[in-house]
mmCIF file of C-alpha atoms and ligand atoms in Angstrom:
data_model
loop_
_atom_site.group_PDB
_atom_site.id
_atom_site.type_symbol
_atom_site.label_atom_id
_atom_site.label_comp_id
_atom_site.label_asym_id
_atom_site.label_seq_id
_atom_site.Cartn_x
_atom_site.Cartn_y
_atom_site.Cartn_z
ATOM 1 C CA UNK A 1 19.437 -9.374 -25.357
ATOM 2 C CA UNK A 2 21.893 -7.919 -22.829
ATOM 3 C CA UNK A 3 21.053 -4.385 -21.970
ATOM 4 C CA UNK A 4 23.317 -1.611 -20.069
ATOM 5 C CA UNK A 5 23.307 -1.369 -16.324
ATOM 6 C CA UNK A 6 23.792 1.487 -14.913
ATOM 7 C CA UNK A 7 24.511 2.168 -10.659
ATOM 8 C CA UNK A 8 24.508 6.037 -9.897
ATOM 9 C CA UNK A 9 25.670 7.073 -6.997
ATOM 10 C CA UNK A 10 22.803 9.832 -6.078
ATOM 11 C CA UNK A 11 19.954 11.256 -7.127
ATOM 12 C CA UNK A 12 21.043 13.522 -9.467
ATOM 13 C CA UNK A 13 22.650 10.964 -11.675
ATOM 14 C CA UNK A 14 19.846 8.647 -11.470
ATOM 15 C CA UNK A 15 17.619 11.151 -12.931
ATOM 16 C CA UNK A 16 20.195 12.156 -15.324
ATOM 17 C CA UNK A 17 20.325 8.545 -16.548
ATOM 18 C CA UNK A 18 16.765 8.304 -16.511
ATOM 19 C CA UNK A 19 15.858 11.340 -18.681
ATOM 20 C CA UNK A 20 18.583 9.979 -21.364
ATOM 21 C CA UNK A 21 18.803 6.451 -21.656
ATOM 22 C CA UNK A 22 15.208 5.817 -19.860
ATOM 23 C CA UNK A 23 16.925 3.481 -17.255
ATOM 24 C CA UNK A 24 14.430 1.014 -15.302
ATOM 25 C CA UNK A 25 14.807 1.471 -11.889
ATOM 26 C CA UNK A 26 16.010 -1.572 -10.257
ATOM 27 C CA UNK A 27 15.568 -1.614 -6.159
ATOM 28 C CA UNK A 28 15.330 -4.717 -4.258
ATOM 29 C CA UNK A 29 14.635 -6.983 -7.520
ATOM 30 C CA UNK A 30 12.306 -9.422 -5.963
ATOM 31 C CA UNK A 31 9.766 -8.249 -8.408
ATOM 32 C CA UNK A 32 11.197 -7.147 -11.463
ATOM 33 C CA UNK A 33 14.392 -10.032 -10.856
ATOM 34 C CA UNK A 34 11.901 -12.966 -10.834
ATOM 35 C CA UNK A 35 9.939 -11.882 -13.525
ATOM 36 C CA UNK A 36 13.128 -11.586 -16.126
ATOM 37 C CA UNK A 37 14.494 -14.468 -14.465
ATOM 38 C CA UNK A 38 16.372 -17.399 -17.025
ATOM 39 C CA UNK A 39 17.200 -19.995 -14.409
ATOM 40 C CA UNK A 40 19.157 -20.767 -11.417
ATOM 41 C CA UNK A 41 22.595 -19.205 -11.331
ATOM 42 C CA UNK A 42 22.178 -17.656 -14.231
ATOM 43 C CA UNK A 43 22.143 -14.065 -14.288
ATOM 44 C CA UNK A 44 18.421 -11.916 -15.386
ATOM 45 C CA UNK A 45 18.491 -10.519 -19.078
ATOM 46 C CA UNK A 46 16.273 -7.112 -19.350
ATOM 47 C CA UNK A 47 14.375 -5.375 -22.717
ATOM 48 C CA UNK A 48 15.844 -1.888 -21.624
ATOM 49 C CA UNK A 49 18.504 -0.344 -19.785
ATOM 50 C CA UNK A 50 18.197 -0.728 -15.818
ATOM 51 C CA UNK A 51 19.578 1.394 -13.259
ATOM 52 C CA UNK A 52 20.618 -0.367 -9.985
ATOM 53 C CA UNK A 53 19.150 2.255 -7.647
ATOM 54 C CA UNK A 54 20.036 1.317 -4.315
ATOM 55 C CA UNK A 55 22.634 3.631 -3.594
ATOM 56 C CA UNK A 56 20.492 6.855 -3.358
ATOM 57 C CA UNK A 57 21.260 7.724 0.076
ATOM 58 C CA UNK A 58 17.974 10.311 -0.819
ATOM 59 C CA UNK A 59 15.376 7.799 -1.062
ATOM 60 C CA UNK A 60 15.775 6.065 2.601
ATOM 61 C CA UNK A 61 14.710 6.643 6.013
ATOM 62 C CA UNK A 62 11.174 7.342 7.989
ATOM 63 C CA UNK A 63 11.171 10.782 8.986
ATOM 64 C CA UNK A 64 8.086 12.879 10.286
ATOM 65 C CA UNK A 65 7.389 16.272 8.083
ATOM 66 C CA UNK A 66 4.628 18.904 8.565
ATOM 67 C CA UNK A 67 1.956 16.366 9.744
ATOM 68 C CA UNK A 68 2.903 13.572 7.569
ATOM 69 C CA UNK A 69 4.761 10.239 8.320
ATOM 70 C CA UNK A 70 8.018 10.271 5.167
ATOM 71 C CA UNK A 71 8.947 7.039 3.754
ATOM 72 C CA UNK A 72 11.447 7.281 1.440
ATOM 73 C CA UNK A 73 10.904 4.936 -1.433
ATOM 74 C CA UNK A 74 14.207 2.646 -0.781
ATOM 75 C CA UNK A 75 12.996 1.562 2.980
ATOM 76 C CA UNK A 76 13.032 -2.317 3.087
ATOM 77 C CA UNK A 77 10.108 -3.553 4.906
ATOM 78 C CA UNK A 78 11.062 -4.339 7.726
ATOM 79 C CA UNK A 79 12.144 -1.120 8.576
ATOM 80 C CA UNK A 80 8.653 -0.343 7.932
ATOM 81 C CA UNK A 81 7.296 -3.092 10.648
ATOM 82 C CA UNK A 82 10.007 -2.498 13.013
ATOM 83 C CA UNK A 83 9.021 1.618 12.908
ATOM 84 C CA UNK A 84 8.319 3.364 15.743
ATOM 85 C CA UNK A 85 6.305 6.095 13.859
ATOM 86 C CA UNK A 86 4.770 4.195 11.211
ATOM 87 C CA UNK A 87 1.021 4.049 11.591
ATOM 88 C CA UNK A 88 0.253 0.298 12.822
ATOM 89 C CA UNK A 89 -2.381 -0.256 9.749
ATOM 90 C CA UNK A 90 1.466 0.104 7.324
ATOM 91 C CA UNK A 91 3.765 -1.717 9.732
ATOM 92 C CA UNK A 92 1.159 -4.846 9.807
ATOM 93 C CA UNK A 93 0.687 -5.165 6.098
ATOM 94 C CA UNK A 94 4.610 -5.057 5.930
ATOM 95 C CA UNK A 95 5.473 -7.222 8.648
ATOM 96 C CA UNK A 96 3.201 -10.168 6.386
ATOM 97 C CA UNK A 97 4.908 -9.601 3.222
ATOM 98 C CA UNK A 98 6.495 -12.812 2.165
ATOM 99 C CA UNK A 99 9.554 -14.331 4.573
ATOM 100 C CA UNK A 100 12.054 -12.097 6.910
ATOM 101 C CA UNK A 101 14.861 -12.182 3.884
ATOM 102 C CA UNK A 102 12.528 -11.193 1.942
ATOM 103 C CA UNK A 103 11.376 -7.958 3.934
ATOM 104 C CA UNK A 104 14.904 -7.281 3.916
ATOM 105 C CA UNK A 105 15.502 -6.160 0.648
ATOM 106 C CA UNK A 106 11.796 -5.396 -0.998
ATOM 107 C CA UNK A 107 11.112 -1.672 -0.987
ATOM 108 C CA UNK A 108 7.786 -0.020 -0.816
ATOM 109 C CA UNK A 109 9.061 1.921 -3.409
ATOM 110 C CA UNK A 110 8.779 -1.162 -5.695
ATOM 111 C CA UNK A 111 5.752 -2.491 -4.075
ATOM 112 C CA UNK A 112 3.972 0.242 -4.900
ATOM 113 C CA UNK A 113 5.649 0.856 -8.863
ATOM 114 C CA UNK A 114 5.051 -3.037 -9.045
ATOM 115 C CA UNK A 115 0.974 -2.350 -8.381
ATOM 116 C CA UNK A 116 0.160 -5.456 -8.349
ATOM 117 C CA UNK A 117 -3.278 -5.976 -7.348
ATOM 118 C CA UNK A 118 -2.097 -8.340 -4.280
ATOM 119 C CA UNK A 119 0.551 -5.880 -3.448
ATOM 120 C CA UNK A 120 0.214 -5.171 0.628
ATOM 121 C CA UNK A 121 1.732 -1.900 1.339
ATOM 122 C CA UNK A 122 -0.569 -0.181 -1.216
ATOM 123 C CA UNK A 123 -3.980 -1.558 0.570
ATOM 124 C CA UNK A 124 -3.224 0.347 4.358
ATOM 125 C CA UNK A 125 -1.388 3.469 2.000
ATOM 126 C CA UNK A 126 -4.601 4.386 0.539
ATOM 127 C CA UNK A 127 -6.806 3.931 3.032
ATOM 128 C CA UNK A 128 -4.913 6.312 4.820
ATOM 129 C CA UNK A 129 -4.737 8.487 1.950
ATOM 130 C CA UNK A 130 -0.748 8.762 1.332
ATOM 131 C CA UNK A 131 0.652 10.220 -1.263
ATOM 132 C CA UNK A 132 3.654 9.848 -3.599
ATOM 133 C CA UNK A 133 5.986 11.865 -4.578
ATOM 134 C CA UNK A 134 7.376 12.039 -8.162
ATOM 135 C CA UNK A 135 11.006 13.293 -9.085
ATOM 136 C CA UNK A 136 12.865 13.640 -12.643
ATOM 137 C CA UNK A 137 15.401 15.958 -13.637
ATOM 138 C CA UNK A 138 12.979 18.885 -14.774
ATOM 139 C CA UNK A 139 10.296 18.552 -11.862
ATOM 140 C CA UNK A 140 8.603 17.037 -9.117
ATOM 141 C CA UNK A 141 4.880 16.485 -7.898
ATOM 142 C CA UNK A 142 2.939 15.222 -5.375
ATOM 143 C CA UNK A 143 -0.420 12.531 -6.465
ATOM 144 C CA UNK A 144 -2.409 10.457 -4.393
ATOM 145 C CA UNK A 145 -1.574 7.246 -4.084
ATOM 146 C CA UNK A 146 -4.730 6.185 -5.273
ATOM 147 C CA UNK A 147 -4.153 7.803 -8.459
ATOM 148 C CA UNK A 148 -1.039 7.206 -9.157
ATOM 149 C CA UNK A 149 -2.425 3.111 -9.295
ATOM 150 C CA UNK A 150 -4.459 3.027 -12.358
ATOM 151 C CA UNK A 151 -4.807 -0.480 -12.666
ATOM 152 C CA UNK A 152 -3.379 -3.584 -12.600
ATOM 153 C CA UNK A 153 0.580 -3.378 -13.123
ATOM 154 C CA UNK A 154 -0.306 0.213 -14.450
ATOM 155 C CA UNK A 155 1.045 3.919 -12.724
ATOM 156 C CA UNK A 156 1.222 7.274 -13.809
ATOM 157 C CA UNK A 157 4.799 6.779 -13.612
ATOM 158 C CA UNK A 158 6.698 8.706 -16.324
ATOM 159 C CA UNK A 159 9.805 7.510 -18.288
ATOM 160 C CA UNK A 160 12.213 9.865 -16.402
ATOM 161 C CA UNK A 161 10.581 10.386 -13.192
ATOM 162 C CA UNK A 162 11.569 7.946 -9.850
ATOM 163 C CA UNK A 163 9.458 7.685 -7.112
ATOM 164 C CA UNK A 164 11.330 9.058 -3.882
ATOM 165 C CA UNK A 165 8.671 9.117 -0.838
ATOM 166 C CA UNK A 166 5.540 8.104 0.607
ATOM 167 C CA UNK A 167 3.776 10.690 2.397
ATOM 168 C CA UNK A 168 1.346 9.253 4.654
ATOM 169 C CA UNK A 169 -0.869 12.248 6.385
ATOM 170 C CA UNK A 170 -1.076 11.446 9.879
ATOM 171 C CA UNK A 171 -5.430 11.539 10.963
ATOM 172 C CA UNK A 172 -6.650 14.920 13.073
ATOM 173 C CA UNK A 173 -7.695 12.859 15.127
ATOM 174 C CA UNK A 174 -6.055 9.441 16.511
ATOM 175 C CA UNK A 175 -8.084 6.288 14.681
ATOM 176 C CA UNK A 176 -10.173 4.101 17.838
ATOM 177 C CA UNK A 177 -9.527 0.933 15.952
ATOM 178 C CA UNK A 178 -8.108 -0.511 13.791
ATOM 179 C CA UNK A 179 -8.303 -3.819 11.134
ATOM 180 C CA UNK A 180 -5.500 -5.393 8.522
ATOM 181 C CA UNK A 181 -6.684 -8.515 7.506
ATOM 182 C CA UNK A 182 -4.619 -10.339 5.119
ATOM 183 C CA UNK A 183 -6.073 -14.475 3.764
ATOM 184 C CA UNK A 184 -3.228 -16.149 1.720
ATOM 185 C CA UNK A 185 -2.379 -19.705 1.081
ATOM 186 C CA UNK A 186 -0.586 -19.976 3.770
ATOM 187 C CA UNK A 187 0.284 -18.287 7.219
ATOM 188 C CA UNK A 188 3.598 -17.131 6.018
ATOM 189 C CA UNK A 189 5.224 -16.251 2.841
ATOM 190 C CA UNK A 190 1.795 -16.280 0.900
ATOM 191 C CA UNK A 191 0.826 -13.627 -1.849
ATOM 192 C CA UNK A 192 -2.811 -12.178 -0.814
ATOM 193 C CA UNK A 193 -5.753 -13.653 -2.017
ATOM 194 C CA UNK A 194 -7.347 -10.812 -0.256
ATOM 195 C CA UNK A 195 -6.187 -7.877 2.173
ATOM 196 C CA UNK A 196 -8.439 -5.399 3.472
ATOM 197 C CA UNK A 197 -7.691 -2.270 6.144
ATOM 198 C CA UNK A 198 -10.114 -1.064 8.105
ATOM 199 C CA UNK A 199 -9.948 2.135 10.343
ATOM 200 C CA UNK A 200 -12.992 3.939 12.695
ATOM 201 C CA UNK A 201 -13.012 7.173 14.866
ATOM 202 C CA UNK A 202 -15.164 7.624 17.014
ATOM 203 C CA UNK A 203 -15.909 10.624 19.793
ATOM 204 C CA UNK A 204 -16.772 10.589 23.428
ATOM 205 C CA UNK A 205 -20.270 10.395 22.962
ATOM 206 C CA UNK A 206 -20.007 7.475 20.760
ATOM 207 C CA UNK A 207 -20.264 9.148 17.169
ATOM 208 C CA UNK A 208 -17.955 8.024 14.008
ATOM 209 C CA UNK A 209 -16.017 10.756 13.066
ATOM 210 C CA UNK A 210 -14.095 8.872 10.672
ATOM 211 C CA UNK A 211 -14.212 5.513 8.603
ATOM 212 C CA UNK A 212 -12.529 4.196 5.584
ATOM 213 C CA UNK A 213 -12.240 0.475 4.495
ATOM 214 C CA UNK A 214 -9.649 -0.357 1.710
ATOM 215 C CA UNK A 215 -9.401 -3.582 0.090
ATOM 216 C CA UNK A 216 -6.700 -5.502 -2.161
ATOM 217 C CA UNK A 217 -7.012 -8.207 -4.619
ATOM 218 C CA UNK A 218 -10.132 -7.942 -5.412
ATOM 219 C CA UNK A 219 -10.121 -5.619 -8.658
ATOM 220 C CA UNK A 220 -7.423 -4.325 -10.771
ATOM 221 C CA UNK A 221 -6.750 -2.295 -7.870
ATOM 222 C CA UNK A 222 -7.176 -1.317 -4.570
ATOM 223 C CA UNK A 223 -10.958 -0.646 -3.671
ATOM 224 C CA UNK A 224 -11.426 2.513 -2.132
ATOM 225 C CA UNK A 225 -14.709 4.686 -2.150
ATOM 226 C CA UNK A 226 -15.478 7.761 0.051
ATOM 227 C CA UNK A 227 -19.023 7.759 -1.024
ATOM 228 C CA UNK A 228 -19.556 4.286 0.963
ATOM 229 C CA UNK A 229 -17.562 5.898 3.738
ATOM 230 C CA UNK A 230 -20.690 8.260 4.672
ATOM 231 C CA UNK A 231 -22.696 6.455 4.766
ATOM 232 C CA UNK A 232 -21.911 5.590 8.288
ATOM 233 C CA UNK A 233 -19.635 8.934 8.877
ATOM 234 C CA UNK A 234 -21.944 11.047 11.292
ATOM 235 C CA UNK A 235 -23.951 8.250 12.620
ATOM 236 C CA UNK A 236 -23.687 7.020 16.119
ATOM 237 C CA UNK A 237 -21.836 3.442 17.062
ATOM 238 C CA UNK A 238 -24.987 2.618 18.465
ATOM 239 C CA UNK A 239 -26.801 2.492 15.156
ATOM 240 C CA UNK A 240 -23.685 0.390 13.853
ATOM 241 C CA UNK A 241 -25.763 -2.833 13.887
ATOM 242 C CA UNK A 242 -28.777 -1.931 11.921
ATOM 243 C CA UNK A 243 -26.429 0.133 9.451
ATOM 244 C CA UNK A 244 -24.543 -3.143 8.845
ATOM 245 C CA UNK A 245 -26.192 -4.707 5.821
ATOM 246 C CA UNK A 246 -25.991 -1.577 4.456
ATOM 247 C CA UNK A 247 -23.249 -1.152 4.682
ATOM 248 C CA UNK A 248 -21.545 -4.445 3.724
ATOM 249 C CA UNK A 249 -24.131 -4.067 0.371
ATOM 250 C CA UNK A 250 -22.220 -0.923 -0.370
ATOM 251 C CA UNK A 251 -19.006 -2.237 -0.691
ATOM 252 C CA UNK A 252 -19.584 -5.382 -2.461
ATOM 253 C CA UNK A 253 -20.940 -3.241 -5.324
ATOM 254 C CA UNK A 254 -17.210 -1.459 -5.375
ATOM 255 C CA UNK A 255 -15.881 -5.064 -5.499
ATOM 256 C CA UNK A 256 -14.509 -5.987 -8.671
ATOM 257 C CA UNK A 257 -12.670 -9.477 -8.390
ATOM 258 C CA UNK A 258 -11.713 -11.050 -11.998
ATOM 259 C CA UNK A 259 -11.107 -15.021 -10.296
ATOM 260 C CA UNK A 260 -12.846 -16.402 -7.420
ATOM 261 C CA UNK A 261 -15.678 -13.600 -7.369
ATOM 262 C CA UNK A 262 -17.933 -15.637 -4.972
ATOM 263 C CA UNK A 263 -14.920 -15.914 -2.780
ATOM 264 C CA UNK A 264 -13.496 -12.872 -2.451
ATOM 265 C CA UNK A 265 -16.788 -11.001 -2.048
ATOM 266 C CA UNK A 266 -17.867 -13.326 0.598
ATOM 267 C CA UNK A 267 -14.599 -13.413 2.549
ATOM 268 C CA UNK A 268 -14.890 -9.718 2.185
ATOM 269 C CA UNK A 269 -17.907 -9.483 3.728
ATOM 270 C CA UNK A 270 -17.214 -11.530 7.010
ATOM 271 C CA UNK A 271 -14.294 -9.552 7.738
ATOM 272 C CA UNK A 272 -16.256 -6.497 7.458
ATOM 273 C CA UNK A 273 -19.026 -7.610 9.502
ATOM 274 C CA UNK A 274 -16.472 -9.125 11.945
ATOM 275 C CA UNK A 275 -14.729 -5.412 12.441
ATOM 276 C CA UNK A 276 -18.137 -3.520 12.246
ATOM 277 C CA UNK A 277 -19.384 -5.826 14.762
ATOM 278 C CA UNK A 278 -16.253 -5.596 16.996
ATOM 279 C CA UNK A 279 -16.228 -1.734 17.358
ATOM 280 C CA UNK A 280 -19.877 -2.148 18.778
ATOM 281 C CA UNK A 281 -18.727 -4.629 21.636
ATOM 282 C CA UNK A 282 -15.668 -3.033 22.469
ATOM 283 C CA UNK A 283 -15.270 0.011 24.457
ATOM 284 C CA UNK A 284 -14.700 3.025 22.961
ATOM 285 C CA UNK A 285 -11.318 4.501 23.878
ATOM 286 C CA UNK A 286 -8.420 5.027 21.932
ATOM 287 C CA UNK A 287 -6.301 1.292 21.442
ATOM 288 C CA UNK A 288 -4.575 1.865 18.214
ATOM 289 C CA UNK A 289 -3.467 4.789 16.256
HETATM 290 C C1 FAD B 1 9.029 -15.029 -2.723
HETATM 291 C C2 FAD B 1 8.328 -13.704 -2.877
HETATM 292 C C3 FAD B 1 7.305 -13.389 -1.999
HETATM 293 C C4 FAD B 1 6.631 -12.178 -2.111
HETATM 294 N N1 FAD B 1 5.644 -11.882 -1.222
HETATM 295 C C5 FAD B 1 4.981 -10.706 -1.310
HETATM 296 C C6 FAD B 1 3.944 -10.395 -0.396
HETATM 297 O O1 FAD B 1 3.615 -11.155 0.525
HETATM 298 N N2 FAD B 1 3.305 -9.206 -0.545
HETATM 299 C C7 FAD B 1 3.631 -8.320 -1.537
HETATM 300 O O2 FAD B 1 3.026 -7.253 -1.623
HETATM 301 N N3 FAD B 1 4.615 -8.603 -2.430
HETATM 302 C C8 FAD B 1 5.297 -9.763 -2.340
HETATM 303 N N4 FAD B 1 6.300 -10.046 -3.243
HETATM 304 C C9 FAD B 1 6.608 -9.088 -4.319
HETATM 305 C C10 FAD B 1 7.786 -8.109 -4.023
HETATM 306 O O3 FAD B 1 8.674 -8.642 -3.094
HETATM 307 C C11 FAD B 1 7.275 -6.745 -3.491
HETATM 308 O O4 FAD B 1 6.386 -6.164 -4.422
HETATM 309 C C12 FAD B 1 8.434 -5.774 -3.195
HETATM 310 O O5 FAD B 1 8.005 -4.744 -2.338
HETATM 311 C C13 FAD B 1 9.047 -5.175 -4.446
HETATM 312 O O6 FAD B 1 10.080 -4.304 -4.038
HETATM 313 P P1 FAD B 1 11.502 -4.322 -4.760
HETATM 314 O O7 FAD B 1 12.294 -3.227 -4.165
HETATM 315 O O8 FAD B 1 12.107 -5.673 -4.731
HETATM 316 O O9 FAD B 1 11.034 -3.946 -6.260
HETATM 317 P P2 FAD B 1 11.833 -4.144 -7.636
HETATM 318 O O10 FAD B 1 11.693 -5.545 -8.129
HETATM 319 O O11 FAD B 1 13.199 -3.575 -7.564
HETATM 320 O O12 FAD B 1 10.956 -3.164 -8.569
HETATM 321 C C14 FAD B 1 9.585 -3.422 -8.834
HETATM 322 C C15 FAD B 1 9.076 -2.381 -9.842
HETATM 323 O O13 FAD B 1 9.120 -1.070 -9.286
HETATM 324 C C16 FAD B 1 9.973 -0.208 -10.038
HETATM 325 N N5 FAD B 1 10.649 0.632 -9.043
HETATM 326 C C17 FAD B 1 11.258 0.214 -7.892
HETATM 327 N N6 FAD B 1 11.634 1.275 -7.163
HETATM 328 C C18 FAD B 1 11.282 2.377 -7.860
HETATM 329 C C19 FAD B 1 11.405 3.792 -7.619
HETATM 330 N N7 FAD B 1 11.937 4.273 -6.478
HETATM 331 N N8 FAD B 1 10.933 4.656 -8.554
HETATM 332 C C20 FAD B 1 10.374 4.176 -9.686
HETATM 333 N N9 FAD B 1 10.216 2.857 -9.974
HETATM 334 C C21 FAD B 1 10.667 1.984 -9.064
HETATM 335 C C22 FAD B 1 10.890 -1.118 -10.829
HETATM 336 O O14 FAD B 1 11.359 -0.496 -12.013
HETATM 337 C C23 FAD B 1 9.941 -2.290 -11.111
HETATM 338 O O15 FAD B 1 9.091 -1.961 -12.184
HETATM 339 C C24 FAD B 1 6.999 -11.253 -3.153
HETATM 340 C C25 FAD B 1 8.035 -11.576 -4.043
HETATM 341 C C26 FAD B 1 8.704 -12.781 -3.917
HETATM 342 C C27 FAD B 1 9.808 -13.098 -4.866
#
């Protein structure tokens, strides 16, 4: 079935077309082209109206705002990687999202719609505890990131709302290190088979501040729980190695992996031991923020 296609030419429209027809938005296409894809040459067919988006001159750019990093929902990533401003746990996951032409055109605006379990961008967003920001001709609002992902290819988003930015808050403090691990098939161009970012804070005298460990692809969605967090928040890096097993034990109970459970909970627990280990060897001064 052929469907209309609609291009506005700002914001306003889009959300005009959006409340009326209930247009899907359409960014870079690498998700939503491939899935309603017939063949080579021949051009996608959709179930609904679609609404080519990518002329909202609104919806790009990295700006910083009131203590937040702003990523409007249209940046490619490899603005993203190539940032100056974004935090280094983002620009990493973006700069190992499938090949260069591909970071050309995918938006985080549809990696993050998309939620796909394996998605990247979503992993480093909520462990830094971004949030999105909704827009449709009668409102906006501001959720979590983490919320806004219920599940597996599942969002809060409503029929006549875009998505316009990612606000990512920036820490009070500077993070001491930090981890972005991502295992795929291959090197390059690989969908994760597991991501996980990884970020500590720790004071002069050697006490964690802060901590906060997200992981991808390894539940419906991103694993993310503050309770594990404090369990080490408080303590001093020099307790880090007996607080290990602990802690590792902690997070493989928030693991929820549907294939390959032994896999991805084992993997997941070397590269937390690796980065839990690291911080106690290395010294502690500020390397990344
Ligand atoms: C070869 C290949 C390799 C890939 N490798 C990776 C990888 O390594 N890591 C990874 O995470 N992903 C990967 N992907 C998936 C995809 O490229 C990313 O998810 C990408 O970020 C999607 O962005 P897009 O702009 O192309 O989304 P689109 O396909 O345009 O849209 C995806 C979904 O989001 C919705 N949407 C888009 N923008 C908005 C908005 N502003 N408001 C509301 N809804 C919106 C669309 O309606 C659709 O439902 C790969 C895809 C391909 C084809």
């Amino acid at each position: 079935m052929v469907e209309t296609c609609y291009i506005p030419l700002d914001l306003e429209q889009a959300l005009r077309v959006r409340k009326e027809t209930g247009a899907k938005p359409i960014a870079g296409g690498t998700d939503l082209m491939v899935v309603h894809r017939r063949g080579t040459g021949v051009v996608p067919t959709f179930p609904w109206p679609v609404m080519i988006i990518t002329q909202l001159k609104e919806l790009e750019g990295i700006t910083v705002d009131d203590g937040n990093i702003v990523i409007g929902a249209l940046t490619h990533c490899h603005e993203i990687e190539d940032s100056p401003i974004v935090p280094y746990a983002v620009k990493v996951a973006a700069s190992l999202m499938g090949a260069h032409s591909l970071r050309n055109i995918a938006t985080i605006g549809g990696n993050i719609c998309n939620a796909s379990p394996k998605g990247d961008l979503p992993v480093p967003l909520i462990m830094m505890d971004a949030q999105v920001v909704l827009v449709s001709a009668t409102g906006k609002r501001e959720i979590p990131l983490d919320e806004f992902i219920v599940g597996a290819k599942e969002t809060l988003l409503q029929d006549d709302e875009i998505l316009t930015q990612v606000r990512i808050p920036l820490p009070k403090n500077p993070y001491t290190y930090v981890f972005y691990r991502k295992i795929g098939t291959r090197k390059a161009n690989a969908i994760s088979k597991l991501s996980m970012s990884v970020a500590i804070t720790l004071d002069e005298k050697g006490t964690i501040t802060d901590f906060r460990a997200a992981n991808g692809a390894s539940g419906p969605k991103v694993a993310r729980k503050r309770e594990v967090e404090k369990i080490i928040i408080g303590t001093n890096v020099k307790e880090l190695e007996e607080n290990i097993p602990t802690i590792v034990e902690a997070y493989n109970a928030i693991l929820s992996p549907h294939a390959m459970p032994e896999y991805r909970r084992s993997s997941t627990r070397r590269m937390l031991e690796y980065f839990l280990h690291k911080v106690g060897e290395l010294p502690h001064e500020v390397i990344i923020t």
